[in-house]
XYZ file of N, CA and C in Angstrom:
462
model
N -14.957 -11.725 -57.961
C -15.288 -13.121 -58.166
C -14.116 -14.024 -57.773
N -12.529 -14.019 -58.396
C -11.693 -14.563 -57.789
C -11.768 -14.752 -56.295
N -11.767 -13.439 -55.805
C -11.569 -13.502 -54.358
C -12.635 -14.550 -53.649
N -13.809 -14.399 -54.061
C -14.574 -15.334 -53.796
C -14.210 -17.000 -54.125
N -14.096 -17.360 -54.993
C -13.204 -18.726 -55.140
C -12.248 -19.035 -54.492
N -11.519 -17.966 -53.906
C -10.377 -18.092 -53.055
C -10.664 -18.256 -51.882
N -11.944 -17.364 -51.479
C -12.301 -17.944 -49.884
C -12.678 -19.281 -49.638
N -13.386 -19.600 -50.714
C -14.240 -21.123 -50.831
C -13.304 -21.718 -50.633
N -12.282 -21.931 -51.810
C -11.179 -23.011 -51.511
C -10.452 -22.793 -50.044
N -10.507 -21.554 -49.854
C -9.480 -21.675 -48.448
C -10.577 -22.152 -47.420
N -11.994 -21.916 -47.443
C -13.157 -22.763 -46.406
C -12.988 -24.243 -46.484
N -12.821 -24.909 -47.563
C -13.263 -26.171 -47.130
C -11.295 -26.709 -47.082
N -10.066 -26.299 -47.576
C -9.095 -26.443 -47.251
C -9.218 -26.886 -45.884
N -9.620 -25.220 -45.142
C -9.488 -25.499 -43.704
C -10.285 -26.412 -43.064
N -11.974 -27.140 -43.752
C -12.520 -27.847 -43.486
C -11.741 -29.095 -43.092
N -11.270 -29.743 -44.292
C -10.412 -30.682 -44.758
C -9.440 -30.729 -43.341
N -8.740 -29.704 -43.653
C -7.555 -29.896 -42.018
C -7.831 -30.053 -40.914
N -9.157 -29.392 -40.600
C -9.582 -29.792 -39.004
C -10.140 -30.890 -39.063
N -10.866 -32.019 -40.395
C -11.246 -33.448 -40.123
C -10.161 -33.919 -39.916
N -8.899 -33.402 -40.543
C -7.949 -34.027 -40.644
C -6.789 -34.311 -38.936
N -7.351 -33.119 -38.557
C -6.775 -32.996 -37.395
C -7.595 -33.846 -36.143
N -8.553 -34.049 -36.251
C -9.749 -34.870 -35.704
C -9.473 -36.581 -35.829
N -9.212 -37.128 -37.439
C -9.120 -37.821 -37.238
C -7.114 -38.371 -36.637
N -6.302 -37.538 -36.840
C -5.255 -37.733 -35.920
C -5.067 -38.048 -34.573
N -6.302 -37.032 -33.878
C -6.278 -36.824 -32.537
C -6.653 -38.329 -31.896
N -7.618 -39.276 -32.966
C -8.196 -40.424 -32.635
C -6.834 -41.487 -33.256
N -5.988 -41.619 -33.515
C -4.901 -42.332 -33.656
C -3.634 -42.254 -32.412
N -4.060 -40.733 -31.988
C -3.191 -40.200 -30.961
C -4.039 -41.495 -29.985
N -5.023 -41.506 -29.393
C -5.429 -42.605 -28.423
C -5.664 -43.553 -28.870
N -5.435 -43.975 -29.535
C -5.288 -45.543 -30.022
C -3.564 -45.658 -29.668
N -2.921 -44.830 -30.074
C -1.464 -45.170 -29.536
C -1.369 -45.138 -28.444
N -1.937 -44.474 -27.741
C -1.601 -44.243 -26.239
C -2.145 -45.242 -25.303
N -3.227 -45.882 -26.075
C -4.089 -47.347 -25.431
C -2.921 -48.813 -25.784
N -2.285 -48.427 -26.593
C -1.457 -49.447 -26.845
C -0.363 -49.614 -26.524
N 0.166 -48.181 -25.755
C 1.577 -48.047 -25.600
C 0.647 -48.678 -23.701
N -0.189 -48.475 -23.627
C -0.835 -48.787 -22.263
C -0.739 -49.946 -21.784
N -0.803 -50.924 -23.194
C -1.026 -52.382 -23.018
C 0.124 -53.063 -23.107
N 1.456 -51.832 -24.009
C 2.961 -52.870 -23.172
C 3.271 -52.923 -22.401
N 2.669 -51.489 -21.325
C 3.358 -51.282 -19.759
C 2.941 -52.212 -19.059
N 1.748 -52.991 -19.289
C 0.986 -53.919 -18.533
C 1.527 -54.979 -18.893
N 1.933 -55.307 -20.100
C 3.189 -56.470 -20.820
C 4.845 -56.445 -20.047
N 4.906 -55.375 -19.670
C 5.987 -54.676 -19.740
C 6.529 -55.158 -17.599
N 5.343 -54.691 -17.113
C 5.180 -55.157 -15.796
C 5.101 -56.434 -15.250
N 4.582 -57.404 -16.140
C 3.985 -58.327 -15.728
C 5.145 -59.130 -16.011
N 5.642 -59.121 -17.103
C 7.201 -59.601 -17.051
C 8.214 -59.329 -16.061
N 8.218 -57.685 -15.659
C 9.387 -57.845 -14.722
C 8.842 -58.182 -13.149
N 7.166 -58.807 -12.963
C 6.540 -59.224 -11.909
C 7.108 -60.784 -12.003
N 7.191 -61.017 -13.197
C 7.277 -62.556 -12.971
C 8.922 -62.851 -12.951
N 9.710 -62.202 -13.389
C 11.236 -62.648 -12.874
C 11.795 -62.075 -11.780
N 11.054 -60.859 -11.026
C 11.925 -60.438 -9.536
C 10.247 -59.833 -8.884
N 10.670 -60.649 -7.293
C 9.635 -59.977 -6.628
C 9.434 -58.686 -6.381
N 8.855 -57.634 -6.758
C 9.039 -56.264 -6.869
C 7.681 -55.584 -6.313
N 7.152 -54.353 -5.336
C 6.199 -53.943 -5.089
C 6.023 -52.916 -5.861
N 4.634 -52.463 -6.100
C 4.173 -51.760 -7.033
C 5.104 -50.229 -7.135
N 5.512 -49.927 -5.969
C 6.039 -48.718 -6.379
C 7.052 -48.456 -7.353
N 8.225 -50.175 -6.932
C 9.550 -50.772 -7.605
C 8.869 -50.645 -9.326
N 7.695 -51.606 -9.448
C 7.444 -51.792 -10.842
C 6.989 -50.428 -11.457
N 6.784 -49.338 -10.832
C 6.452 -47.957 -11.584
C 7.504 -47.121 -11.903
N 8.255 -47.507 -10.449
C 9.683 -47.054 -10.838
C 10.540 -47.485 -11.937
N 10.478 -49.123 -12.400
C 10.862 -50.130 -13.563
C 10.775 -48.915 -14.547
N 9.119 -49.175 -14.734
C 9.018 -48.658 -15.889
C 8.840 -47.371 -16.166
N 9.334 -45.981 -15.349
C 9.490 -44.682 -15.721
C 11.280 -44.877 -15.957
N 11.652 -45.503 -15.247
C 13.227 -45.407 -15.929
C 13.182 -45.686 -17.689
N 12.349 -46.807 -17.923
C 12.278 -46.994 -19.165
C 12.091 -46.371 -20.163
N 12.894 -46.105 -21.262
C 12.385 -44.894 -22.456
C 11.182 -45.404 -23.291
N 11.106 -46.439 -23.283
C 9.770 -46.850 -24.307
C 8.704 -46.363 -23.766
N 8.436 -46.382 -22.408
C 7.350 -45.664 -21.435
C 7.202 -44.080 -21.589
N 8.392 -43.261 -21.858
C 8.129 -42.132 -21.473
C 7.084 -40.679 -21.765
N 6.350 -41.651 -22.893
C 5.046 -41.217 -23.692
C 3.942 -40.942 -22.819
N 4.423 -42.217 -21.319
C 3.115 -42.348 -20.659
C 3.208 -40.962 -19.443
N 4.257 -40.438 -19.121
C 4.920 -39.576 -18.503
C 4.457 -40.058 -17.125
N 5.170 -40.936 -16.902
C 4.638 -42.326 -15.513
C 5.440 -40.963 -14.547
N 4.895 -40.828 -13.214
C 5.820 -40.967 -12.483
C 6.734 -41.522 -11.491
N 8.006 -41.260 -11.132
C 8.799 -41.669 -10.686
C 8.903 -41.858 -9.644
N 8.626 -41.290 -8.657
C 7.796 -41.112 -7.129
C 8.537 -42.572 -6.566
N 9.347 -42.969 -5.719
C 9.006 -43.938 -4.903
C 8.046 -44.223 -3.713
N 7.288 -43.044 -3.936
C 5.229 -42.983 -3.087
C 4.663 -43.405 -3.632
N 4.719 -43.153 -5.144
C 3.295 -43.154 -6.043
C 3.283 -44.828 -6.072
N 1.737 -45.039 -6.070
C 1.582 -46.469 -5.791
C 0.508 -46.533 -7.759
N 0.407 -47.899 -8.128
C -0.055 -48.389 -9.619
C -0.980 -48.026 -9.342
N -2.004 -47.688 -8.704
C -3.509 -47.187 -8.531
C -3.736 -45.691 -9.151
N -2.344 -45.006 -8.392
C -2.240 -43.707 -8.682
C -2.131 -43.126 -10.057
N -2.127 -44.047 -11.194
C -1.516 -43.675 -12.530
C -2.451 -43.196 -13.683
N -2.703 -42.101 -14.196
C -3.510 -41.251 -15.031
C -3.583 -42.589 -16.010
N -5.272 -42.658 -16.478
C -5.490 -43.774 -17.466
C -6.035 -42.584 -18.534
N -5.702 -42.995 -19.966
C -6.968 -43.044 -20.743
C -8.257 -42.815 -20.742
N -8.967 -42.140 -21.153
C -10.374 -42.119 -20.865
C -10.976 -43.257 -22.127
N -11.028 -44.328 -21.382
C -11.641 -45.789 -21.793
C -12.994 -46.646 -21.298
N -13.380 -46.680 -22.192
C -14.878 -46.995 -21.661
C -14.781 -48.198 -20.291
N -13.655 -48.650 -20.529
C -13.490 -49.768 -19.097
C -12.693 -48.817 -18.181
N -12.208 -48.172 -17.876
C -11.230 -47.013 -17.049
C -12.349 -47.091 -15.694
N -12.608 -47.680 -15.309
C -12.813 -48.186 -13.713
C -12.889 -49.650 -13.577
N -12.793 -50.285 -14.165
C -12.458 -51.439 -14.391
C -10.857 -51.521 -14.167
N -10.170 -50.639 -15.216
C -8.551 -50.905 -14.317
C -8.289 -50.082 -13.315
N -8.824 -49.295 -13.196
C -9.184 -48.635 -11.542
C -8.757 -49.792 -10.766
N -9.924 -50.083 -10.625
C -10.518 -51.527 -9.437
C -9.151 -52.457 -9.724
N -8.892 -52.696 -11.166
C -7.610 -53.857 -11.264
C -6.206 -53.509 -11.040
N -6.259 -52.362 -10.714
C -5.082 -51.641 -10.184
C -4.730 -51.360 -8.684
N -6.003 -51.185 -8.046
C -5.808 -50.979 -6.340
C -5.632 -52.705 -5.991
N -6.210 -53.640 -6.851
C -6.239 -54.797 -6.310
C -5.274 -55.260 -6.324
N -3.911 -55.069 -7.499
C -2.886 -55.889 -7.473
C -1.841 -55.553 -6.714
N -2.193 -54.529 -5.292
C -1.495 -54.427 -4.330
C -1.616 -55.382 -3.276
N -3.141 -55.545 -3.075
C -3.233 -57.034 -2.158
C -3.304 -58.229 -2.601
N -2.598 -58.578 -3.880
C -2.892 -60.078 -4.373
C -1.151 -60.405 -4.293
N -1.060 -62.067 -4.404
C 0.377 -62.720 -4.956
C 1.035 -62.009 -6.068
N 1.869 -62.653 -6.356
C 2.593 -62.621 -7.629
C 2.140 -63.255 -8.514
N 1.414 -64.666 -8.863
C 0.850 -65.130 -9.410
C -0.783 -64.096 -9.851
N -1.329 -64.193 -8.784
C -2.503 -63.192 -9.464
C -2.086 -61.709 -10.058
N -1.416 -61.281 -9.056
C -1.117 -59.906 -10.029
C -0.578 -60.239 -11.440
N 0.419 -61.051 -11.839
C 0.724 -61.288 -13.369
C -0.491 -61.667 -13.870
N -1.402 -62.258 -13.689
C -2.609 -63.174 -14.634
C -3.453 -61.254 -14.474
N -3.135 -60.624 -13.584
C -4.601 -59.870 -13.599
C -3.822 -58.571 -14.433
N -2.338 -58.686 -14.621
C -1.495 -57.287 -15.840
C -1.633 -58.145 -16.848
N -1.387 -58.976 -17.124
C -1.869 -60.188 -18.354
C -3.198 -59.826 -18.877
N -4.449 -59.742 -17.843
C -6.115 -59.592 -18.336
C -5.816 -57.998 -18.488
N -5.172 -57.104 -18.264
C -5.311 -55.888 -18.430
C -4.685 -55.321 -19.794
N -3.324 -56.230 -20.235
C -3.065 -56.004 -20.828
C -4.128 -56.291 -22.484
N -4.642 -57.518 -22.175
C -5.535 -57.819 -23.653
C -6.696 -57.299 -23.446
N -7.069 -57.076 -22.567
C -8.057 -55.431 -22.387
C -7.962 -54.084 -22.913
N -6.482 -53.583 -22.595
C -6.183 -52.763 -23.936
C -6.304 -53.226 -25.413
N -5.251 -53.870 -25.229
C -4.675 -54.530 -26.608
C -6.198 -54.822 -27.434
N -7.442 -55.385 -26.886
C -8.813 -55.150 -27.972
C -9.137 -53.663 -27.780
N -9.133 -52.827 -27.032
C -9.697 -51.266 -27.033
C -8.826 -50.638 -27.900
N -7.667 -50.825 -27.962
C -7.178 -50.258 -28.780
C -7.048 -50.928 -30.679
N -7.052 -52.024 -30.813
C -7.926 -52.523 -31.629
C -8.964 -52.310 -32.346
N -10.094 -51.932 -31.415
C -11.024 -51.113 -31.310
C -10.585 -49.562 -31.971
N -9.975 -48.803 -30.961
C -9.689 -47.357 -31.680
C -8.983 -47.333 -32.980
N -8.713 -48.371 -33.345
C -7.676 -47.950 -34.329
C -8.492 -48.818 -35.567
N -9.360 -49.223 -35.107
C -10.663 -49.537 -37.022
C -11.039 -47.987 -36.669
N -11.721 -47.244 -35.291
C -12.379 -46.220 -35.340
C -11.339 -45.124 -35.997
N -10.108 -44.724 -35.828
C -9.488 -44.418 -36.447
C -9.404 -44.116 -38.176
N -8.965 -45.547 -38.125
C -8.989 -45.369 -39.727
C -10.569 -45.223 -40.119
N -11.570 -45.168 -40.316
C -12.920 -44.870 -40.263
C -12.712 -43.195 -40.662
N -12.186 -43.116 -39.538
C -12.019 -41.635 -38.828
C -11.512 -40.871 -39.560
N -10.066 -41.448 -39.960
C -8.395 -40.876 -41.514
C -9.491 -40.702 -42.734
N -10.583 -41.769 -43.252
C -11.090 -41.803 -44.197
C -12.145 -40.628 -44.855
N -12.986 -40.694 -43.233
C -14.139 -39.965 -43.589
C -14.122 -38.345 -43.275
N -13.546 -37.978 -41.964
C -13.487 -36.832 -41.490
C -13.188 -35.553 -42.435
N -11.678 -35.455 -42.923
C -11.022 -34.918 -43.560
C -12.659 -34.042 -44.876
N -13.032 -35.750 -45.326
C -13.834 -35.174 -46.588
C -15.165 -34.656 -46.208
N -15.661 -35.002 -44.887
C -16.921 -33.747 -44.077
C -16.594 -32.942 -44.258
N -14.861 -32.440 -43.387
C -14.891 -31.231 -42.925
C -14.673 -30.386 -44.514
N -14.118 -30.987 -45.285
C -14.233 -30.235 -46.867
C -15.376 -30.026 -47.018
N -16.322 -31.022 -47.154
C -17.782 -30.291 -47.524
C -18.494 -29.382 -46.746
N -18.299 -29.372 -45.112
C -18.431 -28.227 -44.093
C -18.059 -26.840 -44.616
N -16.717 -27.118 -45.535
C -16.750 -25.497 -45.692
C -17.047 -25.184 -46.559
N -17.199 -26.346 -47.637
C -17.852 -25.985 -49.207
C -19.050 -25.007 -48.847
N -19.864 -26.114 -47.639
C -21.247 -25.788 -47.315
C -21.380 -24.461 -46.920
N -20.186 -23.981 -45.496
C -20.068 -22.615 -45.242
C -20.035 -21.372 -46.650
N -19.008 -22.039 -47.288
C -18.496 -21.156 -48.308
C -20.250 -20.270 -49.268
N -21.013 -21.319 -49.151
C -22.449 -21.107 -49.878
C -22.936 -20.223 -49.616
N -23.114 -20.503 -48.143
C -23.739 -19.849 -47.120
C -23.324 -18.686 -47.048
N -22.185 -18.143 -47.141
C -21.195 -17.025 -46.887
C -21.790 -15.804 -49.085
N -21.952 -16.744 -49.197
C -22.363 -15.645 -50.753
C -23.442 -15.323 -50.678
């Protein structure tokens, strides 16, 4: 009989940890949408005090340590089009706003890392109510998942 109580508790324990790990994984991209939306903060600033081509501004910001989360590369080839996004429900949207700010001014490219940036900055907004949603509820499914298993299992 112990042993049996012991599995239970260790079923929904482990329940508990994998909501728990679930809802982490959804904080993990909410950070990563936001660390997204300084590089676009981050660019658009050093667009607007030195004329710089996209490769210069990728290069900017992989030298940068605050970036290095994004694991940009360094490439003086790699062009802003080229840069692994997020899987975001708009992620062809900065596609498209990314090949474009090779053929625009300086003026449009800042207004269009400006619109990209508060494009994140609400998605991630976004992930991070889904998130906490996420911290709240998950954890106590996956406990009752194994309570539920644990039943099932006698």
């Amino acid at each position: 009989m112990t042993a049996r109580l012991l599995g239970t508790l260790l079923l929904a324990c482990a329940g508990a940890g994998l909501g728990a790990c679930g809802a982490v994984r959804r904080q993990a991209v909410e950070k990563r949408i936001r660390l997204l939306s300084r590089l676009w903060t981050y660019l658009e600033e050093l667009l607007t005090c030195r004329a710089l081509t996209g490769p210069m501004l990728l290069h900017a910001a992989a030298e940068n340590p605050a970036f290095a989360a994004l694991a940009l590369p360094a490439d003086s080839d790699c062009t802003l089009s080229a840069l692994p996004l997020p899987n975001l429900p708009k992620a062809g949207e900065l596609h498209a706003s990314l090949a474009a700010l090779g053929h625009s001014d300086r003026a449009a490219a800042c207004a269009e890392l400006r619109r990209m940036a508060d494009l994140c900055r609400r998605e991630a907004d976004r992930q991070a109510d889904r998130a906490a949603r996420a911290m709240a509820l998950w954890p106590r499914l996956g406990g009752c998942a194994g309570l539920l298993l644990a039943i099932l299992l006698w």
